[in-house]
Amino acid sequence: MVRKLLKRILAAYVLAHKNVPPGAMY
């Protein structure tokens, strides 16, 4: 159960960083 949640969070994190320029986060 926890692994599915982690995988989903990781996927969302990767997607967010792919769509947003690196400088925008920091």
PDB file of N, CA and C in Angstrom:
ATOM      1  N   MET A   1       0.843  -1.211   0.000  1.00  0.00           N
ATOM      2  CA  MET A   1       0.000   0.000   0.000  1.00  0.00           C
ATOM      3  C   MET A   1       0.877   1.259   0.000  1.00  0.00           C
ATOM      4  N   VAL A   2       1.848   1.279   0.896  1.00  0.00           N
ATOM      5  CA  VAL A   2       2.705   2.475   1.003  1.00  0.00           C
ATOM      6  C   VAL A   2       3.514   2.662  -0.279  1.00  0.00           C
ATOM      7  N   ARG A   3       3.958   1.553  -0.853  1.00  0.00           N
ATOM      8  CA  ARG A   3       4.781   1.662  -2.063  1.00  0.00           C
ATOM      9  C   ARG A   3       3.989   2.272  -3.202  1.00  0.00           C
ATOM     10  N   LYS A   4       2.732   1.937  -3.310  1.00  0.00           N
ATOM     11  CA  LYS A   4       1.897   2.518  -4.387  1.00  0.00           C
ATOM     12  C   LYS A   4       1.804   4.023  -4.198  1.00  0.00           C
ATOM     13  N   LEU A   5       1.620   4.441  -2.958  1.00  0.00           N
ATOM     14  CA  LEU A   5       1.505   5.873  -2.665  1.00  0.00           C
ATOM     15  C   LEU A   5       2.817   6.581  -3.001  1.00  0.00           C
ATOM     16  N   LEU A   6       3.928   5.973  -2.595  1.00  0.00           N
ATOM     17  CA  LEU A   6       5.240   6.579  -2.877  1.00  0.00           C
ATOM     18  C   LEU A   6       5.465   6.691  -4.373  1.00  0.00           C
ATOM     19  N   LYS A   7       5.094   5.629  -5.093  1.00  0.00           N
ATOM     20  CA  LYS A   7       5.287   5.648  -6.552  1.00  0.00           C
ATOM     21  C   LYS A   7       4.460   6.763  -7.177  1.00  0.00           C
ATOM     22  N   ARG A   8       3.255   6.952  -6.668  1.00  0.00           N
ATOM     23  CA  ARG A   8       2.373   7.995  -7.221  1.00  0.00           C
ATOM     24  C   ARG A   8       2.953   9.375  -6.933  1.00  0.00           C
ATOM     25  N   ILE A   9       3.441   9.564  -5.724  1.00  0.00           N
ATOM     26  CA  ILE A   9       4.035  10.867  -5.356  1.00  0.00           C
ATOM     27  C   ILE A   9       5.285  11.122  -6.189  1.00  0.00           C
ATOM     28  N   LEU A  10       6.101  10.094  -6.344  1.00  0.00           N
ATOM     29  CA  LEU A  10       7.335  10.241  -7.118  1.00  0.00           C
ATOM     30  C   LEU A  10       7.011  10.586  -8.569  1.00  0.00           C
ATOM     31  N   ALA A  11       6.010   9.929  -9.124  1.00  0.00           N
ATOM     32  CA  ALA A  11       5.619  10.192 -10.513  1.00  0.00           C
ATOM     33  C   ALA A  11       5.134  11.632 -10.660  1.00  0.00           C
ATOM     34  N   ALA A  12       4.327  12.085  -9.716  1.00  0.00           N
ATOM     35  CA  ALA A  12       3.820  13.462  -9.771  1.00  0.00           C
ATOM     36  C   ALA A  12       4.973  14.454  -9.649  1.00  0.00           C
ATOM     37  N   TYR A  13       5.939  14.134  -8.764  1.00  0.00           N
ATOM     38  CA  TYR A  13       7.103  15.009  -8.562  1.00  0.00           C
ATOM     39  C   TYR A  13       7.923  15.113  -9.843  1.00  0.00           C
ATOM     40  N   VAL A  14       8.161  13.969 -10.478  1.00  0.00           N
ATOM     41  CA  VAL A  14       8.944  13.949 -11.723  1.00  0.00           C
ATOM     42  C   VAL A  14       8.209  14.710 -12.813  1.00  0.00           C
ATOM     43  N   LEU A  15       6.900  14.495 -12.904  1.00  0.00           N
ATOM     44  CA  LEU A  15       6.109  15.181 -13.931  1.00  0.00           C
ATOM     45  C   LEU A  15       6.171  16.693 -13.716  1.00  0.00           C
ATOM     46  N   ALA A  16       6.038  17.102 -12.470  1.00  0.00           N
ATOM     47  CA  ALA A  16       6.053  18.535 -12.164  1.00  0.00           C
ATOM     48  C   ALA A  16       7.393  19.147 -12.574  1.00  0.00           C
ATOM     49  N   HIS A  17       8.478  18.420 -12.326  1.00  0.00           N
ATOM     50  CA  HIS A  17       9.797  18.972 -12.641  1.00  0.00           C
ATOM     51  C   HIS A  17      10.073  18.931 -14.139  1.00  0.00           C
ATOM     52  N   LYS A  18       9.411  18.041 -14.837  1.00  0.00           N
ATOM     53  CA  LYS A  18       9.606  17.991 -16.296  1.00  0.00           C
ATOM     54  C   LYS A  18       8.875  19.157 -16.955  1.00  0.00           C
ATOM     55  N   ASN A  19       7.724  19.528 -16.381  1.00  0.00           N
ATOM     56  CA  ASN A  19       6.907  20.581 -16.993  1.00  0.00           C
ATOM     57  C   ASN A  19       7.379  21.978 -16.593  1.00  0.00           C
ATOM     58  N   VAL A  20       7.970  22.078 -15.403  1.00  0.00           N
ATOM     59  CA  VAL A  20       8.380  23.396 -14.893  1.00  0.00           C
ATOM     60  C   VAL A  20       9.879  23.581 -15.076  1.00  0.00           C
ATOM     61  N   PRO A  21      10.310  24.738 -15.558  1.00  0.00           N
ATOM     62  CA  PRO A  21      11.741  25.013 -15.686  1.00  0.00           C
ATOM     63  C   PRO A  21      12.425  24.914 -14.315  1.00  0.00           C
ATOM     64  N   PRO A  22      13.635  24.394 -14.258  1.00  0.00           N
ATOM     65  CA  PRO A  22      14.333  24.182 -12.988  1.00  0.00           C
ATOM     66  C   PRO A  22      14.419  25.448 -12.134  1.00  0.00           C
ATOM     67  N   GLY A  23      14.566  26.602 -12.740  1.00  0.00           N
ATOM     68  CA  GLY A  23      14.729  27.835 -11.965  1.00  0.00           C
ATOM     69  C   GLY A  23      13.444  28.298 -11.300  1.00  0.00           C
ATOM     70  N   ALA A  24      12.299  27.811 -11.762  1.00  0.00           N
ATOM     71  CA  ALA A  24      11.026  28.307 -11.241  1.00  0.00           C
ATOM     72  C   ALA A  24      10.771  27.797  -9.822  1.00  0.00           C
ATOM     73  N   MET A  25      11.338  26.637  -9.472  1.00  0.00           N
ATOM     74  CA  MET A  25      11.059  26.055  -8.156  1.00  0.00           C
ATOM     75  C   MET A  25      11.845  26.771  -7.059  1.00  0.00           C
ATOM     76  N   TYR A  26      13.040  27.242  -7.370  1.00  0.00           N
ATOM     77  CA  TYR A  26      13.896  27.826  -6.334  1.00  0.00           C
ATOM     78  C   TYR A  26      14.183  29.277  -6.574  1.00  0.00           C
TER      79      TYR A  26
END
